[in-house]
CSV table of C-alpha atoms and ligand atoms in Angstrom, one decimal:
chain,number,residue,atom,x,y,z
X,5,MET,CA,1.5,-48.7,36.7
X,6,ASN,CA,-1.4,-50.6,38.2
X,7,ILE,CA,-4.6,-51.4,36.4
X,8,SER,CA,-6.6,-48.5,37.7
X,9,GLU,CA,-3.9,-46.0,36.8
X,10,SER,CA,-3.6,-47.4,33.3
X,11,ASN,CA,-7.3,-47.2,32.8
X,12,TYR,CA,-7.2,-43.7,34.1
X,13,THR,CA,-4.6,-42.6,31.6
X,14,GLN,CA,-6.6,-44.1,28.7
X,15,GLN,CA,-9.8,-42.4,29.7
X,16,ILE,CA,-11.3,-40.4,26.9
X,17,LYS,CA,-12.5,-37.0,28.0
X,18,THR,CA,-12.8,-34.5,25.2
X,19,ALA,CA,-14.3,-34.6,21.7
X,20,ASP,CA,-10.8,-34.3,20.3
X,21,GLU,CA,-9.5,-37.2,22.3
X,22,LEU,CA,-12.4,-39.2,21.1
X,23,LYS,CA,-11.7,-38.4,17.5
X,24,THR,CA,-8.1,-39.3,17.9
X,25,ALA,CA,-8.7,-42.5,19.8
X,26,VAL,CA,-11.3,-43.7,17.2
X,27,SER,CA,-9.3,-42.7,14.1
X,28,ASP,CA,-6.1,-44.3,15.6
X,29,ALA,CA,-8.0,-47.5,16.3
X,30,VAL,CA,-9.8,-47.6,12.9
X,31,ASP,CA,-6.7,-46.6,10.9
X,32,THR,CA,-4.3,-49.0,12.5
X,33,GLN,CA,-6.5,-52.1,13.2
X,34,SER,CA,-5.8,-54.7,10.5
X,35,VAL,CA,-8.9,-56.1,8.9
X,36,THR,CA,-10.0,-59.5,7.7
X,37,ASP,CA,-11.6,-58.8,4.3
X,38,ILE,CA,-14.3,-61.5,4.2
X,39,HIS,CA,-15.4,-61.2,0.5
X,40,THR,CA,-13.1,-60.4,-2.4
X,41,HIS,CA,-12.4,-61.7,-5.9
X,42,LEU,CA,-8.7,-61.7,-5.4
X,43,PHE,CA,-6.5,-64.8,-5.8
X,44,SER,CA,-3.2,-65.8,-4.3
X,45,PRO,CA,-0.2,-65.9,-6.7
X,46,PRO,CA,-0.3,-69.6,-7.7
X,47,PHE,CA,-3.6,-68.8,-9.4
X,48,GLY,CA,-1.6,-66.8,-11.9
X,49,GLU,CA,-3.6,-64.6,-14.2
X,50,LEU,CA,-6.7,-64.8,-12.0
X,51,LEU,CA,-5.0,-62.4,-9.7
X,52,LEU,CA,-5.6,-59.0,-11.3
X,53,TRP,CA,-3.5,-55.9,-10.5
X,54,GLY,CA,-2.0,-52.8,-12.0
X,55,ILE,CA,-3.3,-49.6,-13.6
X,56,ASP,CA,-4.9,-51.1,-16.7
X,57,GLU,CA,-6.9,-53.6,-14.6
X,58,LEU,CA,-7.9,-50.8,-12.2
X,59,LEU,CA,-9.2,-48.7,-15.1
X,60,THR,CA,-11.1,-51.5,-16.7
X,61,TYR,CA,-12.9,-52.5,-13.5
X,62,HIS,CA,-16.4,-53.4,-14.5
X,63,TYR,CA,-17.8,-50.6,-12.4
X,64,LEU,CA,-15.9,-48.1,-14.6
X,65,ILE,CA,-16.9,-49.9,-17.8
X,66,ALA,CA,-20.5,-49.3,-17.0
X,67,GLU,CA,-19.7,-45.6,-16.5
X,68,VAL,CA,-17.7,-45.0,-19.7
X,69,PHE,CA,-20.6,-45.9,-22.0
X,70,ARG,CA,-22.6,-43.1,-20.5
X,71,LYS,CA,-19.9,-40.5,-21.4
X,72,SER,CA,-18.3,-41.9,-24.6
X,73,ASP,CA,-19.8,-42.5,-28.0
X,74,VAL,CA,-17.9,-45.8,-28.3
X,75,SER,CA,-20.3,-48.7,-29.3
X,76,TYR,CA,-20.4,-51.9,-27.3
X,77,GLN,CA,-18.9,-53.7,-30.2
X,78,GLN,CA,-16.0,-51.3,-30.6
X,79,PHE,CA,-15.3,-51.3,-27.0
X,80,TRP,CA,-15.2,-55.1,-26.6
X,81,ALA,CA,-13.0,-55.4,-29.7
X,82,MET,CA,-10.3,-53.2,-28.1
X,83,SER,CA,-7.3,-54.5,-26.3
X,84,LYS,CA,-7.3,-54.0,-22.5
X,85,ALA,CA,-4.7,-51.3,-22.8
X,86,LYS,CA,-6.9,-49.4,-25.3
X,87,GLN,CA,-10.0,-49.8,-23.1
X,88,ALA,CA,-8.0,-48.4,-20.2
X,89,GLU,CA,-6.9,-45.4,-22.2
X,90,LEU,CA,-10.4,-44.7,-23.4
X,91,ILE,CA,-11.7,-44.9,-19.8
X,92,TRP,CA,-8.8,-42.7,-18.5
X,93,GLN,CA,-9.5,-40.1,-21.3
X,94,THR,CA,-13.2,-40.1,-20.9
X,95,LEU,CA,-13.8,-40.4,-17.2
X,96,PHE,CA,-10.7,-38.8,-15.8
X,97,ILE,CA,-9.5,-36.2,-18.3
X,98,GLU,CA,-12.7,-35.1,-20.2
X,99,ASN,CA,-14.7,-35.3,-17.0
X,100,SER,CA,-13.8,-35.0,-13.3
X,101,PRO,CA,-13.5,-38.4,-11.6
X,102,VAL,CA,-16.0,-37.9,-8.9
X,103,SER,CA,-18.0,-41.2,-9.0
X,104,GLU,CA,-17.0,-43.6,-6.2
X,105,ALA,CA,-15.3,-46.0,-8.7
X,106,CYS,CA,-13.4,-43.2,-10.3
X,107,ARG,CA,-12.4,-41.6,-7.0
X,108,GLY,CA,-11.2,-45.0,-5.9
X,109,VAL,CA,-8.5,-45.0,-8.7
X,110,VAL,CA,-7.3,-41.5,-7.7
X,111,THR,CA,-7.2,-42.5,-3.9
X,112,THR,CA,-5.3,-45.6,-4.8
X,113,LEU,CA,-2.7,-43.9,-7.0
X,114,ASP,CA,-2.1,-41.3,-4.4
X,115,ALA,CA,-1.8,-43.8,-1.5
X,116,LEU,CA,0.8,-45.7,-3.6
X,117,GLY,CA,2.9,-42.5,-3.8
X,118,LEU,CA,2.1,-41.6,-7.4
X,119,ASP,CA,1.5,-38.0,-8.4
X,120,VAL,CA,-2.2,-37.7,-9.2
X,121,SER,CA,-1.8,-34.1,-10.3
X,122,SER,CA,0.4,-35.1,-13.2
X,123,ARG,CA,-2.5,-37.1,-14.7
X,124,ASN,CA,0.2,-39.0,-16.6
X,125,LEU,CA,-1.0,-42.5,-17.4
X,126,ARG,CA,2.4,-43.5,-18.7
X,127,ASP,CA,4.1,-42.8,-15.3
X,128,TYR,CA,1.4,-44.9,-13.6
X,129,ARG,CA,2.0,-47.7,-16.0
X,130,ASP,CA,5.8,-47.5,-15.4
X,131,TYR,CA,5.3,-47.8,-11.7
X,132,PHE,CA,3.5,-51.2,-12.1
X,133,THR,CA,6.0,-52.4,-14.7
X,134,ASP,CA,8.8,-51.8,-12.2
X,135,THR,CA,7.3,-54.1,-9.5
X,136,THR,CA,6.6,-57.8,-9.1
X,137,VAL,CA,3.3,-59.2,-8.0
X,138,ASP,CA,4.7,-60.6,-4.8
X,139,ALA,CA,6.3,-57.3,-3.8
X,140,PHE,CA,3.1,-55.5,-4.7
X,141,ILE,CA,0.9,-57.8,-2.5
X,142,ASP,CA,3.0,-56.8,0.5
X,143,VAL,CA,2.8,-53.1,-0.4
X,144,VAL,CA,-1.0,-53.3,-0.8
X,145,PHE,CA,-1.7,-55.4,2.3
X,146,GLU,CA,0.5,-53.0,4.3
X,147,CYS,CA,-1.1,-49.9,2.8
X,148,ALA,CA,-4.7,-51.1,3.2
X,149,LYS,CA,-3.9,-52.7,6.6
X,150,VAL,CA,-5.5,-55.9,5.5
X,151,SER,CA,-4.3,-59.1,7.2
X,152,LYS,CA,-6.4,-61.7,5.4
X,153,VAL,CA,-8.6,-61.7,2.3
X,154,VAL,CA,-11.2,-64.3,1.5
X,155,MET,CA,-11.2,-65.2,-2.2
X,156,THR,CA,-14.2,-66.3,-4.3
X,157,ASN,CA,-13.5,-69.9,-5.5
X,158,ASP,CA,-15.6,-71.6,-8.1
X,159,PRO,CA,-15.1,-75.4,-7.9
X,160,PHE,CA,-16.2,-75.7,-11.6
X,161,ASP,CA,-13.6,-73.1,-12.9
X,162,SER,CA,-11.1,-75.0,-14.9
X,163,ALA,CA,-8.6,-72.2,-14.4
X,164,GLU,CA,-8.7,-72.7,-10.6
X,165,ALA,CA,-8.8,-76.5,-10.6
X,166,PRO,CA,-5.1,-77.2,-11.2
X,167,VAL,CA,-4.1,-75.1,-8.2
X,168,TRP,CA,-6.6,-76.8,-5.9
X,169,GLU,CA,-5.4,-80.2,-7.2
X,170,SER,CA,-1.8,-79.2,-6.5
X,171,GLY,CA,-2.6,-78.7,-2.9
X,172,ASP,CA,-0.5,-75.5,-2.8
X,173,THR,CA,-2.4,-72.2,-2.9
X,174,GLY,CA,0.7,-70.2,-1.7
X,175,ASP,CA,0.3,-67.1,0.4
X,176,THR,CA,-1.8,-68.1,3.5
X,177,ARG,CA,-3.2,-64.5,3.7
X,178,PHE,CA,-5.6,-65.6,1.0
X,179,GLU,CA,-8.3,-67.9,2.3
X,180,ALA,CA,-11.0,-69.7,0.4
X,181,ALA,CA,-14.7,-69.4,0.0
X,182,LEU,CA,-16.6,-72.1,-1.8
X,183,ARG,CA,-18.8,-70.3,-4.3
X,184,MET,CA,-21.8,-72.2,-5.5
X,185,ASP,CA,-23.5,-70.0,-8.1
X,186,VAL,CA,-23.1,-72.5,-10.9
X,187,LEU,CA,-24.4,-75.4,-8.8
X,188,ILE,CA,-27.4,-73.6,-7.3
X,189,ASN,CA,-28.5,-71.1,-10.0
X,190,THR,CA,-27.8,-73.1,-13.0
X,191,TYR,CA,-28.0,-76.8,-11.9
X,192,GLU,CA,-30.2,-77.9,-14.7
X,193,GLU,CA,-28.4,-76.0,-17.5
X,194,ILE,CA,-24.7,-76.3,-16.4
X,195,GLY,CA,-24.1,-77.6,-12.9
X,196,TYR,CA,-25.5,-81.1,-13.5
X,197,GLU,CA,-23.2,-81.6,-16.6
X,198,HIS,CA,-20.2,-80.4,-14.6
X,199,LEU,CA,-20.9,-82.8,-11.8
X,200,ARG,CA,-21.3,-85.7,-14.2
X,201,GLY,CA,-18.1,-84.6,-15.9
X,202,LEU,CA,-16.3,-84.8,-12.6
X,203,GLY,CA,-17.6,-88.3,-12.0
X,204,TYR,CA,-20.6,-87.7,-9.8
X,205,ASP,CA,-23.6,-89.8,-10.5
X,206,VAL,CA,-26.3,-87.1,-10.5
X,207,ASP,CA,-29.7,-86.8,-12.2
X,208,PRO,CA,-30.7,-83.7,-14.2
X,209,SER,CA,-33.7,-82.9,-12.1
X,210,LEU,CA,-32.0,-83.4,-8.8
X,211,SER,CA,-34.7,-85.5,-7.3
X,212,THR,CA,-33.2,-88.8,-6.1
X,213,LYS,CA,-31.6,-89.7,-2.8
X,214,LYS,CA,-28.6,-91.0,-4.8
X,215,THR,CA,-28.2,-87.5,-6.4
X,216,TYR,CA,-28.4,-85.8,-3.0
X,217,LYS,CA,-25.7,-88.1,-1.7
X,218,GLU,CA,-23.5,-87.4,-4.7
X,219,VAL,CA,-23.9,-83.6,-4.4
X,220,ARG,CA,-23.0,-83.9,-0.7
X,221,ARG,CA,-20.0,-86.0,-1.6
X,222,PHE,CA,-19.0,-83.2,-4.1
X,223,LEU,CA,-19.3,-80.5,-1.4
X,224,GLU,CA,-17.4,-82.6,1.2
X,225,THR,CA,-14.6,-83.1,-1.3
X,226,TRP,CA,-14.3,-79.4,-2.0
X,227,ILE,CA,-14.6,-78.4,1.7
X,228,GLN,CA,-11.7,-80.8,2.4
X,229,ARG,CA,-9.7,-79.4,-0.6
X,230,MET,CA,-10.3,-75.7,-0.1
X,231,ASN,CA,-10.8,-75.5,3.7
X,232,PRO,CA,-13.2,-72.6,2.9
X,233,LYS,CA,-14.2,-70.0,5.5
X,234,TYR,CA,-17.8,-70.3,4.2
X,235,MET,CA,-19.9,-71.6,1.2
X,236,ALA,CA,-21.5,-68.8,-0.8
X,237,VAL,CA,-24.1,-68.0,-3.4
X,238,SER,CA,-25.5,-64.9,-5.0
X,239,LEU,CA,-29.2,-65.0,-5.5
X,240,PRO,CA,-31.8,-63.0,-7.4
X,241,PRO,CA,-34.3,-60.7,-5.6
X,242,ASP,CA,-37.1,-63.2,-6.2
X,243,PHE,CA,-35.3,-66.0,-4.3
X,244,GLN,CA,-37.9,-68.0,-2.4
X,245,TYR,CA,-37.5,-70.4,0.6
X,246,PRO,CA,-39.0,-72.9,1.2
X,247,ASP,CA,-38.9,-74.0,-2.4
X,248,GLU,CA,-40.2,-77.1,-4.2
X,249,GLY,CA,-37.7,-76.7,-7.0
X,250,VAL,CA,-34.0,-77.5,-7.4
X,251,LEU,CA,-32.9,-74.7,-5.1
X,252,GLY,CA,-35.0,-75.9,-2.2
X,253,ARG,CA,-34.0,-79.5,-2.7
X,254,LEU,CA,-30.3,-78.5,-2.9
X,255,PHE,CA,-30.6,-76.3,0.2
X,256,ASP,CA,-32.5,-78.9,2.3
X,257,ASN,CA,-30.8,-82.1,1.3
X,258,CYS,CA,-27.3,-81.1,0.4
X,259,ILE,CA,-26.0,-77.7,1.4
X,260,LEU,CA,-27.6,-77.1,4.8
X,261,PRO,CA,-26.7,-80.5,6.2
X,262,ILE,CA,-23.1,-80.2,5.0
X,263,SER,CA,-22.9,-76.6,6.3
X,264,ARG,CA,-23.9,-77.9,9.7
X,265,GLU,CA,-21.8,-81.0,9.7
X,266,PHE,CA,-18.6,-79.2,8.8
X,267,ASN,CA,-19.4,-76.0,10.6
X,268,VAL,CA,-18.9,-74.0,7.4
X,269,PRO,CA,-21.5,-71.1,7.3
X,270,PHE,CA,-23.6,-70.5,4.3
X,271,ALA,CA,-23.3,-66.9,2.8
X,272,LEU,CA,-26.3,-65.6,0.9
X,273,MET,CA,-25.8,-62.5,-1.2
X,274,ILE,CA,-29.3,-61.6,-2.2
X,275,GLY,CA,-30.7,-59.1,-4.8
X,276,VAL,CA,-28.7,-59.4,-8.0
X,277,LYS,CA,-30.5,-59.4,-11.3
X,278,ARG,CA,-27.9,-60.9,-13.7
X,279,ALA,CA,-27.5,-59.6,-17.2
X,280,VAL,CA,-30.0,-56.7,-17.1
X,281,ASN,CA,-28.0,-55.4,-20.0
X,282,PRO,CA,-26.0,-58.3,-21.5
X,283,GLN,CA,-24.2,-55.9,-23.9
X,284,LEU,CA,-22.3,-54.7,-20.9
X,285,GLN,CA,-21.0,-58.2,-20.1
X,286,MET,CA,-19.9,-58.4,-16.5
X,287,ALA,CA,-20.9,-54.8,-16.0
X,288,GLY,CA,-24.5,-55.5,-17.0
X,289,ASP,CA,-26.0,-56.8,-13.7
X,290,GLY,CA,-28.6,-54.9,-11.8
X,291,SER,CA,-30.3,-55.1,-8.4
X,292,GLY,CA,-33.8,-55.6,-7.0
X,293,LYS,CA,-35.6,-55.6,-3.7
X,294,ALA,CA,-36.0,-59.0,-2.1
X,295,ASP,CA,-38.9,-60.4,-0.1
X,296,LEU,CA,-37.1,-61.2,3.2
X,297,THR,CA,-39.8,-63.4,4.5
X,298,SER,CA,-37.9,-66.2,2.8
X,299,LEU,CA,-34.7,-65.3,4.7
X,300,GLU,CA,-36.7,-65.3,8.0
X,301,THR,CA,-38.0,-68.7,7.2
X,302,LEU,CA,-34.6,-70.1,6.4
X,303,LEU,CA,-33.2,-68.7,9.7
X,304,ARG,CA,-36.1,-70.0,11.8
X,305,GLU,CA,-36.2,-73.4,10.3
X,306,ASN,CA,-32.5,-74.0,10.4
X,307,PRO,CA,-31.4,-72.7,13.8
X,308,ASP,CA,-28.3,-74.9,13.8
X,309,ASN,CA,-27.1,-73.4,10.6
X,310,LYS,CA,-25.0,-70.3,10.4
X,311,PHE,CA,-25.8,-67.7,7.7
X,312,LEU,CA,-23.7,-64.8,6.6
X,313,VAL,CA,-26.0,-62.3,4.6
X,314,THR,CA,-25.5,-59.2,2.6
X,315,LEU,CA,-28.2,-57.6,0.4
X,316,LEU,CA,-28.0,-55.5,-2.8
X,317,SER,CA,-31.0,-53.3,-2.4
X,318,ARG,CA,-30.9,-50.2,-0.2
X,319,GLU,CA,-34.6,-50.7,0.6
X,320,ASN,CA,-33.9,-54.1,2.2
X,321,GLN,CA,-31.3,-52.9,4.6
X,322,HIS,CA,-33.4,-51.8,7.6
X,323,GLU,CA,-35.5,-54.9,7.4
X,324,LEU,CA,-32.3,-57.0,7.5
X,325,CYS,CA,-31.2,-55.3,10.7
X,326,VAL,CA,-34.6,-56.1,12.3
X,327,ILE,CA,-34.1,-59.8,11.2
X,328,GLY,CA,-30.6,-59.7,12.7
X,329,ARG,CA,-32.2,-58.8,16.1
X,330,LYS,CA,-34.3,-62.0,15.9
X,331,PHE,CA,-31.8,-64.6,14.8
X,332,LYS,CA,-28.3,-65.1,16.3
X,333,ASN,CA,-27.5,-67.6,13.5
X,334,LEU,CA,-27.4,-64.6,11.1
X,335,MET,CA,-24.3,-62.5,10.7
X,336,ILE,CA,-24.9,-59.4,8.6
X,337,PHE,CA,-21.9,-58.4,6.5
X,338,GLY,CA,-20.6,-55.7,4.2
X,339,CYS,CA,-22.1,-53.0,2.0
X,340,TRP,CA,-22.3,-55.0,-1.2
X,341,TRP,CA,-21.5,-53.6,-4.7
X,342,PHE,CA,-24.1,-50.9,-5.4
X,343,MET,CA,-24.3,-50.3,-1.7
X,344,ASN,CA,-20.6,-49.7,-1.5
X,345,ASN,CA,-20.8,-45.9,-1.9
X,346,PRO,CA,-20.1,-43.4,0.8
X,347,SER,CA,-23.6,-42.0,1.4
X,348,VAL,CA,-25.1,-45.5,1.5
X,349,ILE,CA,-22.3,-47.0,3.6
X,350,GLU,CA,-22.8,-44.3,6.1
X,351,GLU,CA,-26.5,-44.8,6.3
X,352,ILE,CA,-26.3,-48.6,6.5
X,353,THR,CA,-23.5,-48.5,9.1
X,354,ARG,CA,-25.4,-46.1,11.3
X,355,GLU,CA,-28.6,-48.2,10.9
X,356,ARG,CA,-26.8,-51.4,11.8
X,357,ILE,CA,-25.0,-50.0,14.8
X,358,GLU,CA,-28.2,-48.5,16.1
X,359,LEU,CA,-30.2,-51.7,15.8
X,360,LEU,CA,-27.5,-54.3,16.4
X,361,GLY,CA,-24.7,-52.6,18.3
X,362,LEU,CA,-21.3,-54.0,17.4
X,363,SER,CA,-22.5,-57.4,16.4
X,364,VAL,CA,-22.0,-57.0,12.6
X,365,ILE,CA,-19.2,-57.2,10.1
X,366,PRO,CA,-19.6,-53.6,8.7
X,367,GLN,CA,-17.7,-54.0,5.5
X,368,HIS,CA,-16.0,-56.2,2.9
X,369,SER,CA,-14.2,-54.8,-0.1
X,370,ASP,CA,-15.4,-57.0,-3.0
X,371,ALA,CA,-12.0,-56.0,-4.6
X,372,ARG,CA,-11.4,-57.6,-8.0
X,373,ILE,CA,-8.1,-55.9,-8.5
X,374,LEU,CA,-5.5,-56.2,-5.8
X,375,ASP,CA,-4.8,-52.4,-5.8
X,376,GLN,CA,-8.5,-51.7,-4.9
X,377,LEU,CA,-8.0,-53.0,-1.4
X,378,VAL,CA,-6.3,-49.6,-0.8
X,379,TYR,CA,-9.1,-47.4,-1.7
X,380,LYS,CA,-12.0,-49.6,-0.7
X,381,TRP,CA,-10.7,-49.8,2.9
X,382,LYS,CA,-9.5,-46.2,3.1
X,383,HIS,CA,-12.9,-44.9,2.1
X,384,SER,CA,-14.8,-47.3,4.4
X,385,ARG,CA,-12.6,-46.8,7.4
X,386,GLN,CA,-13.2,-43.1,7.3
X,387,ILE,CA,-17.0,-43.6,7.3
X,388,ILE,CA,-16.9,-46.3,10.0
X,389,ALA,CA,-14.8,-44.0,12.2
X,390,ASP,CA,-17.2,-41.1,11.7
X,391,VAL,CA,-20.2,-43.2,12.7
X,392,LEU,CA,-18.4,-44.5,15.8
X,393,VAL,CA,-17.3,-41.1,16.9
X,394,GLU,CA,-20.9,-39.9,16.7
X,395,LYS,CA,-22.2,-42.9,18.7
X,396,TYR,CA,-19.5,-42.8,21.4
X,397,GLN,CA,-20.0,-39.0,21.7
X,398,THR,CA,-23.6,-39.5,22.7
X,399,LEU,CA,-22.5,-41.7,25.5
X,400,LEU,CA,-19.8,-39.3,26.7
X,401,ASP,CA,-22.3,-36.5,26.6
X,402,VAL,CA,-24.3,-38.1,29.5
X,403,GLY,CA,-21.3,-39.1,31.5
X,404,TRP,CA,-20.5,-42.6,30.3
X,405,THR,CA,-16.8,-43.3,30.6
X,406,LEU,CA,-14.8,-44.8,27.7
X,407,THR,CA,-11.1,-45.8,27.3
X,408,SER,CA,-9.0,-46.0,24.2
X,409,THR,CA,-8.6,-49.7,25.0
X,410,GLU,CA,-12.4,-50.2,24.8
X,411,VAL,CA,-12.5,-48.4,21.5
X,412,GLU,CA,-9.7,-50.7,20.2
X,413,ARG,CA,-11.6,-53.7,21.4
X,414,ASP,CA,-14.7,-52.7,19.6
X,415,VAL,CA,-12.9,-51.9,16.4
X,416,SER,CA,-11.0,-55.1,16.5
X,417,ASN,CA,-14.3,-57.0,16.8
X,418,LEU,CA,-15.8,-55.1,13.8
X,419,PHE,CA,-12.7,-55.8,11.7
X,420,GLY,CA,-12.2,-59.5,12.3
X,421,GLY,CA,-13.2,-60.6,15.8
X,422,ASN,CA,-16.9,-60.9,15.0
X,423,PHE,CA,-16.1,-63.0,11.9
X,424,ASP,CA,-13.8,-65.4,13.8
X,425,ARG,CA,-16.2,-65.8,16.7
X,426,PHE,CA,-19.1,-66.5,14.3
X,427,LEU,CA,-17.1,-69.1,12.4
X,428,ASN,CA,-15.6,-70.8,15.5
X,429,GLY,CA,-18.5,-70.5,18.0
X,430,ASP,CA,-21.2,-73.2,18.4
F,528,RAT,O1,-19.1,-56.5,-6.9
F,528,RAT,C1,-18.8,-57.1,-7.9
F,528,RAT,O2,-17.7,-57.1,-8.4
F,528,RAT,C2,-19.9,-57.9,-8.6
F,528,RAT,O3,-19.6,-58.1,-9.9
F,528,RAT,C3,-20.0,-59.3,-8.1
F,528,RAT,O4,-18.8,-60.0,-8.1
F,528,RAT,C4,-20.6,-59.6,-6.7
F,528,RAT,O5,-19.8,-59.0,-5.7
F,528,RAT,C5,-20.6,-61.1,-6.5
F,528,RAT,O6,-19.8,-61.6,-5.7
F,528,RAT,O7,-21.4,-61.7,-7.1
F,529,ZN,ZN1,-18.4,-60.2,-5.0
């Protein structure tokens, strides 16, 4: 078959052919999941998996208090198994599990071959008891069609440190991201002490050249140790740049120069209000709308730095797309946390494609429990496919030609190619 014949055979003509070509491409293309909270097996208990972990996901903990009379104190005093049973009983048996976080559990159990109509928690527990974590990683990666996941690695976490020091992080499908929340958001309270404890000669107000040099030395050491895909921080909605305080000094004198020097992008996750309700512990964070003038300034003043950005407020999403049109050093990624719901994913994905074409990373999973890769990707793939079909159809309607190879190329860029190119390009 010559090239023109092969193109001819792949030509998409009808709406049905288009749907099939897009769903084939979207369902089979393996994805690089650029932000998760998963860990490779050497990190031991940091890698969460199994039904009790799925049920006690913090998104579900926030929901159970709305439907149960359990007090915060009673709940936190329970064992994980008892918490899981309460959540199962309250959110799945006494009420229908229609929220996205609940639905995710049902999708996952079903995709793993379990009978969701039985509603039998004991059977689900037995399934996980009968498998090993290594075997389960393969099952999940295969089922979710995920080829790589990027972890969230805190250099100050004493549970992670021994693994990094051993130099062996095991399964290479798990890649690192150097998370800097402690350093950036709590330098004066905690970060400074940590750095001193690790032997870095830093001052508490982060204001001397010597301190900048020491923080840079710390970052260099961890970049060499982790080989991270990017450095990252989550920031509150009132994040400001330029900034005269610790954050601004850290950005300008330490992080941005190192990010440039090592070609390690800086990921900003903006819009989280930590501990809006501390009684909910990890489930107690909220969101707020950010002033994106700061982001524009950061992008404009640092054209040789690469930034990956995701935002937590729905109200900020359109503005972010407009900023993406102005700055090629910005890669927009994912529908983060409270944005990771079907109606919002659909809206954001459509908005991004309309304003930025195929130059975005449409989704990441944020999975905290290995099993969640299954549902987070299944649900998102469906929406991404629907939006793509709609967009391609408008082209076909006016006579544009399209082949299944072109659809595969586009999907491959969305699911990993754009990330690789952003990391590896100049
Ligand atoms: O989505 C989440 O699980 C949140 O708790 C956060 O972890 C957030 O994604 C983050 O990375 O800060
Ligand atoms: Zn996260």
